[in-house]
Short mmCIF file of C-alpha atoms in Angstrom, two decimals:
data_model
loop_
_atom_site.label_atom_id
_atom_site.label_comp_id
_atom_site.label_asym_id
_atom_site.label_seq_id
_atom_site.Cartn_x
_atom_site.Cartn_y
_atom_site.Cartn_z
CA MET P 1 -53.68 167.35 30.25
CA THR P 2 -53.27 169.36 27.06
CA ARG P 3 -49.94 167.55 26.54
CA THR P 4 -50.99 164.28 27.13
CA MET P 5 -54.04 165.08 24.66
CA TRP P 6 -51.32 165.49 21.83
CA ASP P 7 -48.96 162.79 22.77
CA SER P 8 -52.06 160.33 22.30
CA PRO P 9 -53.40 159.24 18.70
CA LEU P 10 -57.10 159.67 20.12
CA GLY P 11 -56.18 163.35 21.03
CA LYS P 12 -54.64 164.21 17.86
CA LYS P 13 -57.41 162.90 15.99
CA THR P 14 -60.17 164.79 18.29
CA VAL P 15 -57.74 168.04 17.11
CA MET P 16 -58.24 166.74 13.34
CA ALA P 17 -61.91 166.77 14.01
CA VAL P 18 -62.14 170.17 15.81
CA SER P 19 -60.11 171.65 13.31
CA GLY P 20 -61.78 170.24 10.30
CA LEU P 21 -65.32 171.42 11.67
CA ILE P 22 -63.90 174.76 12.02
CA MET P 23 -62.51 174.75 8.24
CA LEU P 24 -65.68 173.12 6.97
CA GLY P 25 -67.62 175.72 9.13
CA TYR P 26 -65.78 178.54 7.01
CA LEU P 27 -66.33 176.64 4.03
CA ALA P 28 -69.99 176.83 3.98
CA VAL P 29 -69.77 180.81 4.56
CA HIS P 30 -66.77 180.92 2.05
CA MET P 31 -69.24 179.11 -0.81
CA LEU P 32 -72.23 181.21 0.27
CA GLY P 33 -70.38 184.56 -0.32
CA ASN P 34 -69.13 183.52 -3.34
CA LEU P 35 -72.57 182.89 -5.13
CA LYS P 36 -72.72 186.74 -4.67
CA ILE P 37 -70.75 186.87 -8.09
CA PHE P 38 -74.10 186.25 -9.83
CA PHE P 39 -75.62 189.30 -8.54
CA GLY P 40 -73.12 191.33 -10.69
CA GLU P 41 -70.02 193.24 -9.98
CA GLY P 42 -71.12 195.67 -8.16
CA GLU P 43 -72.63 193.41 -5.45
CA PHE P 44 -70.05 191.15 -5.46
CA ASP P 45 -67.33 193.76 -4.91
CA HIS P 46 -69.09 195.71 -2.19
CA TYR P 47 -69.29 192.28 -0.20
CA ALA P 48 -65.78 191.95 -0.53
CA HIS P 49 -65.03 195.36 0.74
CA TRP P 50 -67.64 194.75 3.83
CA LEU P 51 -65.70 191.48 4.59
CA ARG P 52 -62.68 194.41 5.48
CA THR P 53 -64.99 196.73 7.63
CA LEU P 54 -66.88 193.75 9.26
CA GLY P 55 -66.92 194.36 12.99
CA GLU P 56 -65.92 198.09 12.58
CA PRO P 57 -66.39 200.53 14.74
CA PHE P 58 -65.65 197.76 17.35
CA LEU P 59 -62.39 196.17 15.41
CA HIS P 60 -60.04 198.43 13.37
CA TYR P 61 -60.28 197.92 9.18
CA GLU P 62 -59.69 194.43 8.10
CA TRP P 63 -59.25 193.13 11.83
CA ALA P 64 -62.11 190.52 11.46
CA LEU P 65 -60.67 189.29 8.30
CA TRP P 66 -57.32 188.81 10.10
CA ILE P 67 -58.86 187.14 12.87
CA VAL P 68 -60.22 184.31 10.68
CA ARG P 69 -56.87 184.20 8.93
CA VAL P 70 -55.20 183.20 12.06
CA VAL P 71 -57.84 181.06 12.98
CA LEU P 72 -57.82 179.27 9.73
CA VAL P 73 -54.00 179.06 9.30
CA VAL P 74 -53.95 177.34 13.39
CA ALA P 75 -56.56 175.12 12.07
CA VAL P 76 -55.04 174.17 8.56
CA VAL P 77 -51.81 173.78 10.66
CA ALA P 78 -53.09 171.46 13.67
CA HIS P 79 -55.30 169.34 10.94
CA ALA P 80 -52.07 168.81 8.53
CA VAL P 81 -49.67 167.95 11.34
CA SER P 82 -51.83 165.59 13.03
CA ALA P 83 -52.64 163.88 9.83
CA TYR P 84 -49.11 163.61 9.18
CA GLN P 85 -48.13 162.24 12.25
CA LEU P 86 -50.89 159.60 12.80
CA SER P 87 -50.30 158.83 9.22
CA ARG P 88 -47.35 158.01 9.89
CA ARG P 89 -47.77 156.01 12.78
CA ASP P 90 -50.85 154.02 10.85
CA ILE P 91 -48.38 152.92 8.21
CA ARG P 92 -45.76 151.65 10.89
CA ALA P 93 -48.40 149.88 12.36
CA ARG P 94 -48.87 147.69 9.10
CA PRO P 95 -45.38 147.22 7.39
CA THR P 96 -46.39 144.30 5.61
CA LYS P 97 -49.09 144.39 3.25
CA TYR P 98 -51.44 141.03 2.58
CA VAL P 99 -50.23 139.02 -0.98
CA HIS P 100 -54.26 138.31 -1.55
CA LYS P 101 -55.32 142.04 -2.16
CA LYS P 102 -59.25 142.93 -1.46
CA PRO P 103 -61.02 145.79 -2.83
CA ARG P 104 -61.24 147.60 0.33
CA ALA P 105 -63.45 151.10 1.53
CA SER P 106 -65.05 153.63 0.04
CA TYR P 107 -63.44 155.83 -2.99
CA ALA P 108 -63.95 158.77 -0.29
CA THR P 109 -62.25 156.94 2.40
CA ARG P 110 -59.12 155.77 0.70
CA THR P 111 -58.38 159.27 -0.73
CA MET P 112 -58.59 160.78 2.62
CA ARG P 113 -54.52 161.16 2.56
CA TRP P 114 -53.84 162.24 -0.93
CA GLY P 115 -57.15 164.35 -0.76
CA GLY P 116 -55.69 166.22 2.10
CA ILE P 117 -52.47 166.95 0.17
CA ILE P 118 -54.29 168.13 -2.83
CA LEU P 119 -56.10 170.46 -0.59
CA GLY P 120 -53.43 171.65 0.98
CA LEU P 121 -51.44 172.50 -2.40
CA PHE P 122 -54.67 174.01 -3.77
CA ILE P 123 -55.02 176.01 -0.77
CA VAL P 124 -51.28 177.59 -1.54
CA TRP P 125 -52.14 178.22 -4.93
CA HIS P 126 -55.70 179.65 -4.24
CA ILE P 127 -54.35 182.76 -1.96
CA LEU P 128 -51.09 183.07 -4.24
CA ASP P 129 -53.74 183.66 -7.13
CA LEU P 130 -56.81 185.44 -5.69
CA THR P 131 -55.58 187.01 -2.33
CA THR P 132 -52.07 187.95 -2.97
CA GLY P 133 -52.43 187.53 -7.05
CA THR P 134 -48.79 186.52 -7.01
CA VAL P 135 -49.43 183.84 -9.85
CA HIS P 136 -52.50 185.97 -10.92
CA ALA P 137 -52.85 185.97 -14.71
CA ASN P 138 -53.85 188.48 -16.74
CA GLY P 139 -53.02 191.42 -13.80
CA PHE P 140 -54.17 191.24 -10.72
CA GLN P 141 -56.34 194.23 -9.56
CA HIS P 142 -56.56 194.93 -5.81
CA GLY P 143 -59.83 195.70 -4.77
CA HIS P 144 -61.79 194.21 -8.03
CA PRO P 145 -62.12 190.42 -6.92
CA TYR P 146 -64.87 190.00 -9.82
CA GLN P 147 -62.40 190.90 -12.56
CA ASN P 148 -60.06 188.72 -10.96
CA VAL P 149 -62.07 185.76 -10.82
CA ILE P 150 -63.03 186.23 -14.09
CA ASP P 151 -59.65 186.12 -14.99
CA THR P 152 -58.95 183.31 -13.38
CA PHE P 153 -61.52 180.90 -14.73
CA SER P 154 -60.59 182.38 -18.16
CA THR P 155 -57.49 179.81 -18.12
CA TRP P 156 -58.05 176.52 -18.78
CA TYR P 157 -55.84 175.38 -15.60
CA GLY P 158 -57.51 177.84 -13.53
CA ASN P 159 -60.62 175.87 -13.99
CA VAL P 160 -58.76 172.53 -14.15
CA ILE P 161 -57.00 173.21 -10.60
CA TYR P 162 -60.16 174.57 -9.25
CA ILE P 163 -62.52 171.85 -10.09
CA VAL P 164 -60.65 168.92 -9.38
CA ALA P 165 -59.62 170.38 -5.85
CA MET P 166 -63.53 170.77 -5.40
CA LEU P 167 -64.35 167.41 -6.32
CA ALA P 168 -61.27 166.30 -4.01
CA LEU P 169 -62.99 168.47 -1.02
CA GLY P 170 -66.78 166.69 -1.56
CA LEU P 171 -65.13 163.56 -0.97
CA HIS P 172 -62.50 164.70 2.36
CA VAL P 173 -65.91 166.23 3.46
CA GLN P 174 -67.99 163.22 2.93
CA HIS P 175 -65.97 161.09 4.91
CA GLY P 176 -64.54 163.63 7.16
CA PHE P 177 -67.73 165.01 8.69
CA TRP P 178 -69.29 161.87 9.50
CA SER P 179 -65.55 160.70 10.99
CA ALA P 180 -65.44 163.92 13.12
CA ALA P 181 -68.80 162.66 14.86
CA GLN P 182 -67.29 159.51 15.49
CA THR P 183 -64.08 160.60 16.77
CA LEU P 184 -66.01 163.24 19.23
CA GLY P 185 -67.97 160.39 20.30
CA VAL P 186 -71.52 161.70 19.29
CA GLY P 187 -72.16 159.10 16.58
CA SER P 188 -74.34 156.25 17.51
CA ARG P 189 -76.85 153.70 15.66
CA THR P 190 -79.45 155.50 15.93
CA ARG P 191 -78.16 158.95 14.63
CA ASP P 192 -75.98 157.51 11.95
CA ARG P 193 -78.11 157.87 8.94
CA ALA P 194 -78.63 161.72 10.05
CA PHE P 195 -74.81 162.05 9.94
CA LYS P 196 -74.03 160.03 7.08
CA THR P 197 -77.15 162.19 5.26
CA VAL P 198 -75.80 165.69 6.60
CA ALA P 199 -72.19 164.20 5.68
CA ASN P 200 -73.31 163.52 2.00
CA VAL P 201 -75.43 166.96 1.52
CA LEU P 202 -72.59 168.97 2.86
CA ALA P 203 -70.08 167.39 0.31
CA VAL P 204 -72.80 167.77 -2.29
CA VAL P 205 -73.67 171.28 -1.47
CA LEU P 206 -70.01 172.77 -0.86
CA THR P 207 -68.62 170.77 -4.14
CA ALA P 208 -71.70 172.47 -6.22
CA GLY P 209 -71.68 175.65 -4.78
CA PHE P 210 -68.07 176.43 -5.40
CA VAL P 211 -68.17 174.73 -8.74
CA ALA P 212 -70.68 176.91 -10.01
CA VAL P 213 -68.38 179.85 -9.95
CA PRO P 214 -66.13 178.55 -12.69
CA VAL P 215 -68.90 176.88 -14.84
CA GLY P 216 -70.69 180.23 -14.60
CA VAL P 217 -67.44 181.96 -15.79
CA MET P 218 -67.00 179.56 -18.60
CA THR P 219 -70.69 179.56 -19.92
CA GLY P 220 -70.74 183.40 -19.98
CA VAL P 221 -73.47 183.59 -17.16
CA VAL P 222 -70.73 185.62 -15.11
CA SER P 223 -68.75 187.77 -17.36
CA MET V 1 -62.49 118.85 -3.89
CA LYS V 2 -59.15 119.68 -5.27
CA LEU V 3 -57.38 122.65 -4.23
CA THR V 4 -54.25 124.74 -4.85
CA LEU V 5 -53.37 126.44 -1.34
CA ARG V 6 -50.82 129.63 -1.37
CA VAL V 7 -49.39 129.58 2.15
CA TRP V 8 -46.99 132.12 3.95
CA ARG V 9 -44.17 130.08 5.10
CA GLN V 10 -41.94 131.53 7.71
CA GLN V 11 -39.20 129.53 9.74
CA ASN V 12 -39.29 131.45 12.96
CA ALA V 13 -40.06 135.31 13.95
CA ASP V 14 -36.49 136.46 12.15
CA ALA V 15 -36.23 134.59 9.13
CA ASP V 16 -37.71 136.00 5.66
CA GLY V 17 -40.96 134.34 4.57
CA ALA V 18 -42.72 133.56 1.53
CA MET V 19 -45.90 132.15 -0.02
CA SER V 20 -45.44 128.39 -0.62
CA THR V 21 -47.54 126.60 -3.12
CA TYR V 22 -49.47 122.88 -2.28
CA GLU V 23 -51.91 120.97 -3.82
CA VAL V 24 -54.57 119.16 -1.60
CA ASP V 25 -57.31 116.31 -2.93
CA GLY V 26 -60.04 114.64 -1.20
CA ILE V 27 -61.08 117.85 0.41
CA SER V 28 -65.01 117.23 1.50
CA ALA V 29 -67.15 120.49 1.53
CA ASP V 30 -68.47 119.20 5.23
CA MET V 31 -64.47 119.71 6.37
CA SER V 32 -63.71 123.07 8.37
CA PHE V 33 -61.02 125.20 7.13
CA LEU V 34 -58.74 123.95 9.92
CA GLU V 35 -59.65 120.34 8.96
CA MET V 36 -58.55 121.06 5.43
CA LEU V 37 -55.09 122.55 6.72
CA ASP V 38 -54.79 119.39 9.03
CA THR V 39 -55.34 116.94 5.85
CA LEU V 40 -52.71 119.08 4.30
CA ASN V 41 -50.22 118.79 7.40
CA GLU V 42 -51.01 114.78 7.55
CA GLU V 43 -49.58 114.82 3.73
CA LEU V 44 -46.76 117.03 4.60
CA ILE V 45 -45.62 114.89 7.79
CA LEU V 46 -45.78 111.65 5.73
CA ALA V 47 -44.04 113.21 3.15
CA GLY V 48 -41.20 114.01 5.93
CA ASP V 49 -41.76 118.27 5.41
CA ASP V 50 -42.15 120.55 8.29
CA PRO V 51 -46.22 120.71 9.04
CA VAL V 52 -47.80 124.31 8.29
CA ALA V 53 -48.03 125.96 11.87
CA PHE V 54 -51.56 127.56 12.59
CA ASP V 55 -53.19 128.67 15.84
CA HIS V 56 -56.37 126.34 16.77
CA ASP V 57 -57.84 125.78 20.01
CA CYS V 58 -61.74 124.84 20.63
CA ARG V 59 -62.63 124.62 17.11
CA GLU V 60 -66.37 125.67 18.12
CA GLY V 61 -65.95 129.43 17.33
CA ILE V 62 -65.88 130.72 21.15
CA CYS V 63 -62.05 130.90 22.21
CA GLY V 64 -60.49 133.20 19.64
CA ALA V 65 -57.40 131.25 18.95
CA CYS V 66 -57.95 130.68 15.17
CA SER V 67 -56.39 133.19 13.18
CA LEU V 68 -55.85 133.12 9.32
CA VAL V 69 -56.51 135.89 6.47
CA ILE V 70 -57.88 133.92 3.84
CA ASN V 71 -57.93 135.29 0.51
CA GLY V 72 -57.34 138.72 1.75
CA GLY V 73 -60.05 138.44 4.42
CA ALA V 74 -59.75 137.87 8.13
CA HIS V 75 -61.26 134.56 8.92
CA GLY V 76 -61.94 133.94 5.34
CA PRO V 77 -65.28 134.77 3.48
CA GLU V 78 -67.84 134.31 5.84
CA ARG V 79 -68.49 136.22 9.02
CA THR V 80 -67.34 133.34 11.66
CA THR V 81 -64.09 132.11 12.83
CA THR V 82 -61.83 130.12 10.72
CA CYS V 83 -62.65 126.99 12.73
CA GLN V 84 -66.12 127.37 11.70
CA LEU V 85 -65.62 128.30 8.26
CA HIS V 86 -66.69 125.36 6.10
CA MET V 87 -65.04 124.02 2.81
CA ARG V 88 -68.70 124.57 1.15
CA SER V 89 -67.65 128.46 1.15
CA PHE V 90 -65.18 127.20 -1.90
CA HIS V 91 -65.21 125.35 -4.91
CA ASP V 92 -63.16 122.73 -6.38
CA GLY V 93 -59.99 123.93 -8.47
CA ASP V 94 -60.21 126.90 -6.33
CA THR V 95 -56.91 128.62 -5.33
CA ILE V 96 -56.61 129.63 -2.00
CA ASP V 97 -54.48 132.38 -0.30
CA ILE V 98 -53.63 132.08 3.43
CA GLU V 99 -51.38 134.47 5.18
CA PRO V 100 -50.93 135.59 9.05
CA TRP V 101 -52.70 138.26 10.85
CA ARG V 102 -50.65 141.49 9.76
CA ALA V 103 -49.50 144.08 12.26
CA SER V 104 -46.38 145.18 13.35
CA ALA V 105 -47.82 144.71 17.24
CA PHE V 106 -48.52 141.07 16.27
CA PRO V 107 -45.08 139.45 14.86
CA VAL V 108 -45.41 136.42 13.15
CA VAL V 109 -43.85 133.60 15.57
CA LYS V 110 -43.85 130.70 12.55
CA ASP V 111 -45.84 130.34 9.42
CA LEU V 112 -49.20 131.52 10.34
CA VAL V 113 -48.86 132.13 14.24
CA VAL V 114 -48.37 135.20 15.47
CA ASP V 115 -47.84 136.50 19.06
CA ARG V 116 -51.27 138.23 20.20
CA SER V 117 -50.22 138.88 23.75
CA ALA V 118 -50.44 142.83 22.79
CA PHE V 119 -53.98 141.82 23.71
CA ASP V 120 -53.24 140.47 27.09
CA ARG V 121 -51.49 143.61 28.06
CA ILE V 122 -54.36 145.93 27.04
CA ILE V 123 -56.68 143.84 29.14
CA GLN V 124 -53.96 143.83 31.82
CA ALA V 125 -53.92 147.84 31.61
CA GLY V 126 -57.87 147.72 32.37
CA GLY V 127 -59.99 145.37 31.18
CA TYR V 128 -61.31 143.85 34.80
CA VAL V 129 -63.02 144.99 37.63
CA SER V 130 -62.20 145.08 41.03
CA VAL V 131 -64.11 143.32 43.53
CA PRO V 132 -63.62 141.86 46.86
CA THR V 133 -63.38 138.22 46.45
CA GLY V 134 -65.63 135.83 48.64
CA ALA V 135 -69.42 134.55 48.86
CA ALA V 136 -70.91 135.93 45.43
CA PRO V 137 -73.13 138.72 46.39
CA GLU V 138 -76.93 138.58 45.82
CA ALA V 139 -77.88 138.88 42.13
CA HIS V 140 -80.52 141.58 42.54
CA ALA V 141 -78.59 143.62 45.10
CA THR V 142 -77.00 145.61 41.93
CA PRO V 143 -79.89 146.33 39.44
CA VAL V 144 -79.05 146.59 36.13
CA PRO V 145 -81.20 148.25 33.51
CA LYS V 146 -82.38 145.82 30.41
CA ALA V 147 -80.59 147.91 27.88
CA ASP V 148 -77.49 148.32 29.31
CA ALA V 149 -77.34 144.74 30.12
CA ASP V 150 -77.69 143.96 26.42
CA PHE V 151 -75.39 147.07 25.33
CA ALA V 152 -72.83 144.93 27.83
CA PHE V 153 -73.34 141.47 26.06
CA GLU V 154 -73.32 142.74 22.92
CA HIS V 155 -69.43 143.73 23.47
CA ALA V 156 -68.47 140.99 25.92
CA GLU V 157 -69.09 138.68 22.86
CA CYS V 158 -65.33 140.19 21.88
CA ILE V 159 -63.21 137.03 22.06
CA GLY V 160 -60.04 138.77 21.22
CA CYS V 161 -59.21 136.65 17.96
CA GLY V 162 -57.61 140.14 16.70
CA ALA V 163 -59.22 139.50 13.10
CA CYS V 164 -59.98 143.73 13.81
CA VAL V 165 -56.46 144.32 13.67
CA ALA V 166 -55.97 141.97 10.85
CA ALA V 167 -58.51 143.48 8.56
CA CYS V 168 -57.42 147.19 9.48
CA PRO V 169 -55.39 148.79 6.90
CA ASN V 170 -53.55 150.91 9.88
CA GLY V 171 -53.36 147.82 12.32
CA ALA V 172 -55.23 149.27 15.00
CA ALA V 173 -56.48 147.99 17.66
CA MET V 174 -59.43 150.42 18.56
CA LEU V 175 -62.53 147.91 17.90
CA PHE V 176 -61.03 145.07 20.36
CA THR V 177 -59.95 147.75 23.31
CA SER V 178 -63.49 149.53 22.52
CA ALA V 179 -65.21 146.36 22.98
CA LYS V 180 -63.81 145.88 26.13
CA VAL V 181 -63.97 149.14 27.46
CA ASN V 182 -67.60 149.68 26.55
CA HIS V 183 -68.76 146.11 28.26
CA LEU V 184 -67.10 147.35 31.50
CA ASN V 185 -68.01 150.77 31.39
CA VAL V 186 -71.76 150.43 30.87
CA LEU V 187 -71.96 148.02 34.22
CA PRO V 188 -72.44 149.51 37.75
CA GLN V 189 -69.69 147.01 38.60
CA GLY V 190 -67.23 148.63 36.16
CA ALA V 191 -67.95 152.42 37.20
CA PRO V 192 -65.30 152.70 40.25
CA GLU V 193 -62.66 152.17 37.36
CA ARG V 194 -64.38 153.55 34.50
CA GLU V 195 -62.28 156.64 34.05
CA THR V 196 -58.74 154.84 34.60
CA ARG V 197 -59.69 151.64 32.37
CA VAL V 198 -60.23 153.68 29.24
CA LEU V 199 -57.16 155.84 29.92
CA ASP V 200 -55.02 153.11 31.00
CA MET V 201 -56.29 150.74 28.01
CA VAL V 202 -56.12 153.38 25.50
CA ALA V 203 -52.64 154.11 26.64
CA GLN V 204 -51.20 150.52 26.48
CA MET V 205 -52.90 149.99 22.84
CA ASP V 206 -50.77 152.94 21.76
CA GLU V 207 -47.78 151.71 23.82
CA GLU V 208 -48.03 148.49 21.64
CA GLY V 209 -47.53 150.15 18.49
CA PHE V 210 -50.99 149.60 16.87
CA GLY V 211 -52.23 152.09 14.38
CA GLY V 212 -54.94 154.51 14.88
CA CYS V 213 -58.57 154.69 13.39
CA THR V 214 -59.39 156.31 10.35
CA LEU V 215 -63.10 154.63 10.34
CA VAL V 216 -62.85 152.61 7.31
CA GLY V 217 -64.90 149.94 8.80
CA GLU V 218 -62.85 146.91 7.70
CA CYS V 219 -62.42 145.73 11.87
CA ALA V 220 -66.47 145.90 12.22
CA THR V 221 -66.99 144.00 9.19
CA ALA V 222 -64.50 141.30 9.55
CA CYS V 223 -65.37 140.46 13.05
CA PRO V 224 -66.61 137.21 13.62
CA LYS V 225 -68.89 138.34 16.70
CA GLY V 226 -70.37 141.16 15.29
CA ILE V 227 -69.10 144.13 17.65
CA PRO V 228 -70.06 147.42 15.95
CA LEU V 229 -68.12 150.05 14.57
CA PHE V 230 -70.09 152.42 16.90
CA SER V 231 -68.17 150.73 19.53
CA ILE V 232 -65.30 152.55 18.68
CA THR V 233 -67.15 155.90 18.79
CA GLY V 234 -68.35 154.75 22.48
CA MET V 235 -64.75 154.27 23.16
CA ASN V 236 -63.84 157.91 21.78
CA LYS V 237 -66.39 159.49 23.91
CA GLU V 238 -65.70 157.63 27.12
CA TRP V 239 -61.91 158.55 26.34
CA LEU V 240 -62.80 162.28 26.29
CA ARG V 241 -64.97 162.20 29.07
CA ALA V 242 -61.99 160.57 31.50
CA GLY V 243 -59.84 163.13 30.00
CA ARG V 244 -62.45 166.15 31.06
CA LYS V 245 -62.47 164.54 34.59
CA ALA V 246 -58.93 163.89 34.77
CA ALA V 247 -58.47 167.63 34.06
CA LYS V 248 -60.73 168.88 36.85
CA ARG V 249 -58.78 166.87 39.49
#
């Protein structure tokens, strides 16, 4: 059954929907956690440290964090592999374009593939910048996330990469959340307005919430 | 009306095709789009040229034979079949682009004619109900709730023209397949084959090389019969349900 599910494009769509919702749930929590930066260095760094001790004494130090990381990596890989395979199939199914082109679909719908690629690249940069510190500007300090965030958003490219990625995220979530509802078979004519509203609200709130941090640093609210 | 037509001409399935330009004059606004093409073909035949091949049959909007992408839209600018599209939707002096359905599962046979037998094979995979033949059963023996009957009828309206595939940027046949799955799966007569129907039809749809659904919604916009986009949601639900049931067995 698992095998036939993965072989079927509808099964891959289901994988995309479920993995997308897992990532969406994580993003909501991540965004809310980020906002703690507006309460100052002490509270933000304390929150970051708490993430490592989460689940103790049942879990060992950092285990909760690693469990989340493993789930997220699985979700990202499943989402990306499905998207790649489905896209290949879709492009093969329509090899000849129409000579007469019509403006088609909403911007969010048309940019799902490129938006996904942008988000994938962003995740790599984001981890190298603020988790491992490999590409961090101005000297990465382990255990001092508040200072690291300010360093990143003190560079012009840090702000540009982050804000562009968050705009792509909003567009991706807007079409993705609603699509997931259809793929999982829970959408309907009567519930459509509700699903579209939730998709729009999630897109706007997530983008605004994430972008608030670089804007806060740029305007000096966070320093 | 005087019109400039840019028509896809392709000698056969293996030949390379190209857009050819034709001028037609004396087109009445009351003509159907197909009658306008008939006028062009009469002129081509009189001039000793090869007429443009296109599919048509009932010309009443119920058979699903006609199939043209007109100015980039399946069945043209109105929400109807090409045979029910009238020249009053165009203006004197217009240039109209006419192309065949484009999808790898619908190969071009000649000019504007494509092979849609992939749809027949999807229907053969499960788009039927198995009933004992003989005298018609008493009509009230199997009650069908009004809401279910309406739902089934809405989906039964599909004429299998393939406009959904032509309009879909992924060349997907989801709307067509889902119309038939929803139509039969909601009815008591379709219940015995409810699970195998959706699993087999979806498997055949994939086998034919149609693309997947990315919820763009072009199919439902192009559908001359107004099959709703939620039809696809309904098929996804049926497919997941059938998968769960198959896993339990």
